[in-house]
Amino acid sequence: QQQVKQSPQSLIVQKGGISIINCAYENTAFDYFPWYQQFPGKGPALLIAIRPDVSEKKEGRFTISFNKSAKQFSLHIMDSQPGDSATYFCAPQGGSEKLVFGKGTKLTVNP
Amino acid sequence: GAVVSQHPSWVICKSGTSVKIECRSLDFQATTMFWYRQFPKQSLMLMATSNEGSKATYEQGVEKDKFLINHASLTLSTLTVTSAHPEDSSFYICSATRRTGGSQPQHFGDGTRLSIL
């Protein structure tokens, strides 16, 4: 049973555009919803995260939107830059310290 | 931000060799550390959870005698791949959390690329 479904698998955006990555989950015990960014040959780095008591969180160009009833959360990257080209993972967590990773989205931002 | 250091970053060795990978939390005490394995173009797969002073908890399908984990202090966990074979070649990544219990951010090392000839 796949607990986390991340889409799209890959995404190509022009510089300055908006990148949107979605994550759907099944486990209602999840209470922490992070997005991780991974560059080739590196470990993932926490990009932004949200708790379920709010529906949106913005940090600079990055925004998480959270829809508890739909069991979905998404990452929006405004004014996308070539330096944002990376693989992004949603990895909700709850009830334990384990992260449940999505399959990842490879984002390419063309100059 | 929190820093997790992983060493070595890259290792190549002959089949049958045992390889030790270190994971250190540099600026915080990590009560819990995690070890992941990642194949090319795939997501991270949790191998085991390592708690300081106790035995590691392995995920289903992970051979505990093959992948030995030691968490001897609050800042160091090690993964030893025993008698490594080419199929063990992969990218191994550790992470650490500052506190126990519940949902906490994980801070990742930069990974170790293991190549077995």
PDB file of C-alpha atoms in Angstrom:
ATOM      1  CA  GLN A   1       0.000   0.000   0.000  1.00  0.00           C
ATOM      2  CA  GLN A   2       1.509   3.246  -1.152  1.00  0.00           C
ATOM      3  CA  GLN A   3       1.080   5.743   1.640  1.00  0.00           C
ATOM      4  CA  VAL A   4       2.343   8.775  -0.244  1.00  0.00           C
ATOM      5  CA  LYS A   5       1.749   9.657  -3.886  1.00  0.00           C
ATOM      6  CA  GLN A   6       3.848  12.461  -5.308  1.00  0.00           C
ATOM      7  CA  SER A   7       3.279  14.082  -8.675  1.00  0.00           C
ATOM      8  CA  PRO A   8       4.475  14.897 -11.205  1.00  0.00           C
ATOM      9  CA  GLN A   9       7.468  12.616 -11.581  1.00  0.00           C
ATOM     10  CA  SER A  10       9.289  15.291 -13.556  1.00  0.00           C
ATOM     11  CA  LEU A  11       8.654  18.944 -14.270  1.00  0.00           C
ATOM     12  CA  ILE A  12      10.212  21.414 -16.674  1.00  0.00           C
ATOM     13  CA  VAL A  13       9.635  25.114 -16.065  1.00  0.00           C
ATOM     14  CA  GLN A  14      10.981  28.257 -17.624  1.00  0.00           C
ATOM     15  CA  LYS A  15      12.931  30.702 -15.515  1.00  0.00           C
ATOM     16  CA  GLY A  16      10.543  32.990 -13.698  1.00  0.00           C
ATOM     17  CA  GLY A  17       7.683  30.518 -13.869  1.00  0.00           C
ATOM     18  CA  ILE A  18       5.802  28.780 -11.073  1.00  0.00           C
ATOM     19  CA  SER A  19       6.642  25.195 -10.161  1.00  0.00           C
ATOM     20  CA  ILE A  20       3.964  23.151  -8.412  1.00  0.00           C
ATOM     21  CA  ILE A  21       4.509  19.715  -6.911  1.00  0.00           C
ATOM     22  CA  ASN A  22       1.768  17.749  -5.213  1.00  0.00           C
ATOM     23  CA  CYS A  23       1.701  15.105  -2.523  1.00  0.00           C
ATOM     24  CA  ALA A  24      -1.296  12.992  -1.526  1.00  0.00           C
ATOM     25  CA  TYR A  25      -1.267  10.860   1.576  1.00  0.00           C
ATOM     26  CA  GLU A  26      -3.484   8.258   3.195  1.00  0.00           C
ATOM     27  CA  ASN A  27      -2.382   8.102   6.810  1.00  0.00           C
ATOM     28  CA  THR A  28      -4.452  10.514   8.897  1.00  0.00           C
ATOM     29  CA  ALA A  29      -1.935  10.163  11.745  1.00  0.00           C
ATOM     30  CA  PHE A  30       0.575  12.282   9.828  1.00  0.00           C
ATOM     31  CA  ASP A  31       1.154  15.550  11.671  1.00  0.00           C
ATOM     32  CA  TYR A  32       4.237  17.011  10.020  1.00  0.00           C
ATOM     33  CA  PHE A  33       4.489  17.728   6.317  1.00  0.00           C
ATOM     34  CA  PRO A  34       7.956  18.612   5.026  1.00  0.00           C
ATOM     35  CA  TRP A  35       9.428  19.057   1.601  1.00  0.00           C
ATOM     36  CA  TYR A  36      13.057  18.113   1.036  1.00  0.00           C
ATOM     37  CA  GLN A  37      15.316  19.311  -1.768  1.00  0.00           C
ATOM     38  CA  GLN A  38      18.095  17.083  -3.065  1.00  0.00           C
ATOM     39  CA  PHE A  39      20.861  18.016  -5.480  1.00  0.00           C
ATOM     40  CA  PRO A  40      22.780  15.288  -7.346  1.00  0.00           C
ATOM     41  CA  GLY A  41      25.350  13.585  -5.161  1.00  0.00           C
ATOM     42  CA  LYS A  42      24.088  15.249  -2.000  1.00  0.00           C
ATOM     43  CA  GLY A  43      21.773  14.333   0.837  1.00  0.00           C
ATOM     44  CA  PRO A  44      18.293  15.854   1.049  1.00  0.00           C
ATOM     45  CA  ALA A  45      17.905  19.177   2.814  1.00  0.00           C
ATOM     46  CA  LEU A  46      14.766  20.375   4.557  1.00  0.00           C
ATOM     47  CA  LEU A  47      13.249  23.088   2.411  1.00  0.00           C
ATOM     48  CA  ILE A  48      10.002  23.960   4.145  1.00  0.00           C
ATOM     49  CA  ALA A  49       7.522  22.189   6.392  1.00  0.00           C
ATOM     50  CA  ILE A  50       4.041  22.696   7.777  1.00  0.00           C
ATOM     51  CA  ARG A  51       2.001  21.423  10.703  1.00  0.00           C
ATOM     52  CA  PRO A  52      -1.715  20.683  10.164  1.00  0.00           C
ATOM     53  CA  ASP A  53      -2.940  23.600  12.249  1.00  0.00           C
ATOM     54  CA  VAL A  54      -2.334  26.002   9.356  1.00  0.00           C
ATOM     55  CA  SER A  55      -3.323  25.789   5.694  1.00  0.00           C
ATOM     56  CA  GLU A  56      -0.432  27.678   4.171  1.00  0.00           C
ATOM     57  CA  LYS A  57       3.134  28.615   4.974  1.00  0.00           C
ATOM     58  CA  LYS A  58       5.391  30.854   2.948  1.00  0.00           C
ATOM     59  CA  GLU A  59       9.151  31.215   3.159  1.00  0.00           C
ATOM     60  CA  GLY A  60      10.558  33.469   0.480  1.00  0.00           C
ATOM     61  CA  ARG A  61       9.727  32.006  -2.917  1.00  0.00           C
ATOM     62  CA  PHE A  62       8.570  28.703  -1.424  1.00  0.00           C
ATOM     63  CA  THR A  63       5.015  28.060  -0.226  1.00  0.00           C
ATOM     64  CA  ILE A  64       3.343  24.981   1.183  1.00  0.00           C
ATOM     65  CA  SER A  65      -0.408  24.675   0.776  1.00  0.00           C
ATOM     66  CA  PHE A  66      -2.094  22.110   2.992  1.00  0.00           C
ATOM     67  CA  ASN A  67      -5.571  20.639   2.530  1.00  0.00           C
ATOM     68  CA  LYS A  68      -6.384  18.408   5.453  1.00  0.00           C
ATOM     69  CA  SER A  69      -9.781  17.241   4.201  1.00  0.00           C
ATOM     70  CA  ALA A  70      -8.342  16.226   0.846  1.00  0.00           C
ATOM     71  CA  LYS A  71      -5.222  14.761   2.473  1.00  0.00           C
ATOM     72  CA  GLN A  72      -2.987  16.664   0.135  1.00  0.00           C
ATOM     73  CA  PHE A  73      -0.219  19.197   0.385  1.00  0.00           C
ATOM     74  CA  SER A  74       1.704  20.955  -2.306  1.00  0.00           C
ATOM     75  CA  LEU A  75       4.903  22.894  -2.847  1.00  0.00           C
ATOM     76  CA  HIS A  76       4.824  26.078  -4.908  1.00  0.00           C
ATOM     77  CA  ILE A  77       8.039  27.656  -6.101  1.00  0.00           C
ATOM     78  CA  MET A  78       7.483  31.193  -7.335  1.00  0.00           C
ATOM     79  CA  ASP A  79       9.841  32.886  -9.779  1.00  0.00           C
ATOM     80  CA  SER A  80      11.615  29.580 -10.381  1.00  0.00           C
ATOM     81  CA  GLN A  81      15.363  29.844 -10.994  1.00  0.00           C
ATOM     82  CA  PRO A  82      17.850  27.485 -12.667  1.00  0.00           C
ATOM     83  CA  GLY A  83      19.415  27.001  -9.232  1.00  0.00           C
ATOM     84  CA  ASP A  84      16.133  25.441  -8.094  1.00  0.00           C
ATOM     85  CA  SER A  85      16.749  22.521 -10.458  1.00  0.00           C
ATOM     86  CA  ALA A  86      16.846  19.530  -8.130  1.00  0.00           C
ATOM     87  CA  THR A  87      14.773  16.589  -6.989  1.00  0.00           C
ATOM     88  CA  TYR A  88      12.063  17.367  -4.479  1.00  0.00           C
ATOM     89  CA  PHE A  89      10.578  14.878  -2.029  1.00  0.00           C
ATOM     90  CA  CYS A  90       7.549  15.135   0.183  1.00  0.00           C
ATOM     91  CA  ALA A  91       8.022  13.093   3.336  1.00  0.00           C
ATOM     92  CA  PRO A  92       5.138  13.311   5.790  1.00  0.00           C
ATOM     93  CA  GLN A  93       5.615  12.086   9.293  1.00  0.00           C
ATOM     94  CA  GLY A  94       3.422  11.219  12.227  1.00  0.00           C
ATOM     95  CA  GLY A  95       3.137   8.874  15.142  1.00  0.00           C
ATOM     96  CA  SER A  96       6.801   8.006  14.900  1.00  0.00           C
ATOM     97  CA  GLU A  97      10.021   9.672  13.838  1.00  0.00           C
ATOM     98  CA  LYS A  98      10.060   7.911  10.475  1.00  0.00           C
ATOM     99  CA  LEU A  99       9.630   9.920   7.320  1.00  0.00           C
ATOM    100  CA  VAL A 100       7.510   8.395   4.563  1.00  0.00           C
ATOM    101  CA  PHE A 101       9.129   9.562   1.331  1.00  0.00           C
ATOM    102  CA  GLY A 102       7.328  10.181  -1.911  1.00  0.00           C
ATOM    103  CA  LYS A 103       9.013   8.963  -5.084  1.00  0.00           C
ATOM    104  CA  GLY A 104      10.379  12.393  -5.882  1.00  0.00           C
ATOM    105  CA  THR A 105       9.936  15.052  -8.545  1.00  0.00           C
ATOM    106  CA  LYS A 106      12.811  16.059 -10.740  1.00  0.00           C
ATOM    107  CA  LEU A 107      12.505  19.768 -11.424  1.00  0.00           C
ATOM    108  CA  THR A 108      14.362  21.373 -14.303  1.00  0.00           C
ATOM    109  CA  VAL A 109      14.258  25.147 -14.629  1.00  0.00           C
ATOM    110  CA  ASN A 110      15.410  26.305 -18.032  1.00  0.00           C
ATOM    111  CA  PRO A 111      17.228  29.643 -18.289  1.00  0.00           C
TER     112      PRO A 111
ATOM    113  CA  GLY B   1      21.149  25.132  10.722  1.00  0.00           C
ATOM    114  CA  ALA B   2      21.937  21.714  12.074  1.00  0.00           C
ATOM    115  CA  VAL B   3      24.919  20.015  10.511  1.00  0.00           C
ATOM    116  CA  VAL B   4      25.301  16.304   9.967  1.00  0.00           C
ATOM    117  CA  SER B   5      28.627  15.101   8.639  1.00  0.00           C
ATOM    118  CA  GLN B   6      29.053  11.812   6.862  1.00  0.00           C
ATOM    119  CA  HIS B   7      32.384  10.158   6.090  1.00  0.00           C
ATOM    120  CA  PRO B   8      33.671   8.982   3.733  1.00  0.00           C
ATOM    121  CA  SER B   9      31.821  10.643   0.887  1.00  0.00           C
ATOM    122  CA  TRP B  10      33.005   8.072  -1.627  1.00  0.00           C
ATOM    123  CA  VAL B  11      34.554   4.646  -1.294  1.00  0.00           C
ATOM    124  CA  ILE B  12      35.573   2.010  -3.802  1.00  0.00           C
ATOM    125  CA  CYS B  13      36.602  -1.400  -2.565  1.00  0.00           C
ATOM    126  CA  LYS B  14      36.929  -5.005  -3.593  1.00  0.00           C
ATOM    127  CA  SER B  15      34.209  -7.572  -3.144  1.00  0.00           C
ATOM    128  CA  GLY B  16      34.372  -9.226   0.275  1.00  0.00           C
ATOM    129  CA  THR B  17      35.665  -6.143   2.051  1.00  0.00           C
ATOM    130  CA  SER B  18      33.835  -4.636   5.018  1.00  0.00           C
ATOM    131  CA  VAL B  19      33.219  -0.904   4.838  1.00  0.00           C
ATOM    132  CA  LYS B  20      32.437   1.439   7.727  1.00  0.00           C
ATOM    133  CA  ILE B  21      30.518   4.700   7.226  1.00  0.00           C
ATOM    134  CA  GLU B  22      30.383   7.331   9.941  1.00  0.00           C
ATOM    135  CA  CYS B  23      27.585   9.778  10.642  1.00  0.00           C
ATOM    136  CA  ARG B  24      28.204  12.632  13.063  1.00  0.00           C
ATOM    137  CA  SER B  25      25.960  15.386  14.325  1.00  0.00           C
ATOM    138  CA  LEU B  26      28.298  18.338  14.659  1.00  0.00           C
ATOM    139  CA  ASP B  27      26.299  20.915  16.561  1.00  0.00           C
ATOM    140  CA  PHE B  28      23.596  18.990  18.403  1.00  0.00           C
ATOM    141  CA  GLN B  29      23.026  15.791  20.294  1.00  0.00           C
ATOM    142  CA  ALA B  30      21.202  13.299  18.142  1.00  0.00           C
ATOM    143  CA  THR B  31      19.218  10.845  20.164  1.00  0.00           C
ATOM    144  CA  THR B  32      17.995   9.178  16.997  1.00  0.00           C
ATOM    145  CA  MET B  33      19.781   8.607  13.709  1.00  0.00           C
ATOM    146  CA  PHE B  34      18.490   6.978  10.559  1.00  0.00           C
ATOM    147  CA  TRP B  35      20.233   5.154   7.748  1.00  0.00           C
ATOM    148  CA  TYR B  36      18.879   5.218   4.226  1.00  0.00           C
ATOM    149  CA  ARG B  37      19.839   3.682   0.933  1.00  0.00           C
ATOM    150  CA  GLN B  38      19.152   5.361  -2.391  1.00  0.00           C
ATOM    151  CA  PHE B  39      19.465   3.855  -5.849  1.00  0.00           C
ATOM    152  CA  PRO B  40      19.904   6.104  -8.909  1.00  0.00           C
ATOM    153  CA  LYS B  41      16.811   8.114  -9.754  1.00  0.00           C
ATOM    154  CA  GLN B  42      14.876   6.584  -6.901  1.00  0.00           C
ATOM    155  CA  SER B  43      13.622   7.737  -3.551  1.00  0.00           C
ATOM    156  CA  LEU B  44      15.264   7.106  -0.196  1.00  0.00           C
ATOM    157  CA  MET B  45      14.640   3.746   1.398  1.00  0.00           C
ATOM    158  CA  LEU B  46      14.878   3.588   5.180  1.00  0.00           C
ATOM    159  CA  MET B  47      17.169   0.798   6.293  1.00  0.00           C
ATOM    160  CA  ALA B  48      17.219   1.211  10.054  1.00  0.00           C
ATOM    161  CA  THR B  49      16.618   3.509  12.992  1.00  0.00           C
ATOM    162  CA  SER B  50      19.488   3.931  15.411  1.00  0.00           C
ATOM    163  CA  ASN B  51      18.953   5.022  19.001  1.00  0.00           C
ATOM    164  CA  GLU B  52      21.877   5.923  21.226  1.00  0.00           C
ATOM    165  CA  GLY B  53      22.741   3.165  23.648  1.00  0.00           C
ATOM    166  CA  SER B  54      20.356   0.584  22.264  1.00  0.00           C
ATOM    167  CA  LYS B  55      20.128  -1.839  19.370  1.00  0.00           C
ATOM    168  CA  ALA B  56      19.100  -0.511  16.001  1.00  0.00           C
ATOM    169  CA  THR B  57      15.673  -1.248  14.618  1.00  0.00           C
ATOM    170  CA  TYR B  58      15.864  -2.605  11.089  1.00  0.00           C
ATOM    171  CA  GLU B  59      13.215  -2.283   8.409  1.00  0.00           C
ATOM    172  CA  GLN B  60      11.695  -5.390   6.921  1.00  0.00           C
ATOM    173  CA  GLY B  61      13.983  -7.024   4.395  1.00  0.00           C
ATOM    174  CA  VAL B  62      17.188  -5.404   5.647  1.00  0.00           C
ATOM    175  CA  GLU B  63      19.767  -7.927   6.824  1.00  0.00           C
ATOM    176  CA  LYS B  64      20.975  -6.879  10.258  1.00  0.00           C
ATOM    177  CA  ASP B  65      24.045  -9.115  10.018  1.00  0.00           C
ATOM    178  CA  LYS B  66      24.934  -7.514   6.702  1.00  0.00           C
ATOM    179  CA  PHE B  67      24.429  -3.926   7.764  1.00  0.00           C
ATOM    180  CA  LEU B  68      25.786  -3.461  11.266  1.00  0.00           C
ATOM    181  CA  ILE B  69      24.770  -0.258  13.008  1.00  0.00           C
ATOM    182  CA  ASN B  70      26.342   1.142  16.136  1.00  0.00           C
ATOM    183  CA  HIS B  71      25.190   4.297  17.913  1.00  0.00           C
ATOM    184  CA  ALA B  72      27.725   4.578  20.707  1.00  0.00           C
ATOM    185  CA  SER B  73      27.320   8.258  21.493  1.00  0.00           C
ATOM    186  CA  LEU B  74      24.872  11.098  21.038  1.00  0.00           C
ATOM    187  CA  THR B  75      26.900  12.446  18.136  1.00  0.00           C
ATOM    188  CA  LEU B  76      28.061   9.359  16.268  1.00  0.00           C
ATOM    189  CA  SER B  77      26.424   6.449  14.500  1.00  0.00           C
ATOM    190  CA  THR B  78      28.236   4.026  12.213  1.00  0.00           C
ATOM    191  CA  LEU B  79      27.035   1.705   9.483  1.00  0.00           C
ATOM    192  CA  THR B  80      29.278  -1.202   8.565  1.00  0.00           C
ATOM    193  CA  VAL B  81      28.559  -3.075   5.366  1.00  0.00           C
ATOM    194  CA  THR B  82      30.057  -6.480   6.024  1.00  0.00           C
ATOM    195  CA  SER B  83      31.554  -8.627   3.275  1.00  0.00           C
ATOM    196  CA  ALA B  84      30.317  -6.194   0.656  1.00  0.00           C
ATOM    197  CA  HIS B  85      29.392  -7.419  -2.801  1.00  0.00           C
ATOM    198  CA  PRO B  86      28.611  -5.526  -6.021  1.00  0.00           C
ATOM    199  CA  GLU B  87      24.877  -5.566  -5.276  1.00  0.00           C
ATOM    200  CA  ASP B  88      25.617  -3.521  -2.137  1.00  0.00           C
ATOM    201  CA  SER B  89      26.853  -0.663  -4.307  1.00  0.00           C
ATOM    202  CA  SER B  90      24.585   2.284  -3.617  1.00  0.00           C
ATOM    203  CA  PHE B  91      24.306   5.756  -2.103  1.00  0.00           C
ATOM    204  CA  TYR B  92      23.992   5.536   1.684  1.00  0.00           C
ATOM    205  CA  ILE B  93      22.643   8.526   3.586  1.00  0.00           C
ATOM    206  CA  CYS B  94      22.248   9.143   7.294  1.00  0.00           C
ATOM    207  CA  SER B  95      20.019  11.609   9.096  1.00  0.00           C
ATOM    208  CA  ALA B  96      19.601  12.741  12.661  1.00  0.00           C
ATOM    209  CA  THR B  97      16.962  14.313  14.849  1.00  0.00           C
ATOM    210  CA  ARG B  98      17.570  16.531  17.840  1.00  0.00           C
ATOM    211  CA  ARG B  99      14.818  15.173  20.039  1.00  0.00           C
ATOM    212  CA  THR B 100      13.004  11.935  20.546  1.00  0.00           C
ATOM    213  CA  GLY B 101       9.327  11.362  20.231  1.00  0.00           C
ATOM    214  CA  GLY B 102       6.839  12.472  17.644  1.00  0.00           C
ATOM    215  CA  SER B 103       7.428  14.269  14.407  1.00  0.00           C
ATOM    216  CA  GLN B 104      10.730  16.102  14.215  1.00  0.00           C
ATOM    217  CA  PRO B 105      12.747  17.552  11.338  1.00  0.00           C
ATOM    218  CA  GLN B 106      15.504  15.275  10.116  1.00  0.00           C
ATOM    219  CA  HIS B 107      18.889  16.659   9.181  1.00  0.00           C
ATOM    220  CA  PHE B 108      20.705  14.708   6.502  1.00  0.00           C
ATOM    221  CA  GLY B 109      24.343  14.055   5.781  1.00  0.00           C
ATOM    222  CA  ASP B 110      25.695  14.397   2.265  1.00  0.00           C
ATOM    223  CA  GLY B 111      25.761  10.673   1.686  1.00  0.00           C
ATOM    224  CA  THR B 112      28.391   8.049   0.952  1.00  0.00           C
ATOM    225  CA  ARG B 113      28.694   6.580  -2.490  1.00  0.00           C
ATOM    226  CA  LEU B 114      29.793   2.967  -2.148  1.00  0.00           C
ATOM    227  CA  SER B 115      31.128   1.114  -5.179  1.00  0.00           C
ATOM    228  CA  ILE B 116      32.048  -2.546  -4.818  1.00  0.00           C
ATOM    229  CA  LEU B 117      34.193  -4.001  -7.574  1.00  0.00           C
TER     230      LEU B 117
END
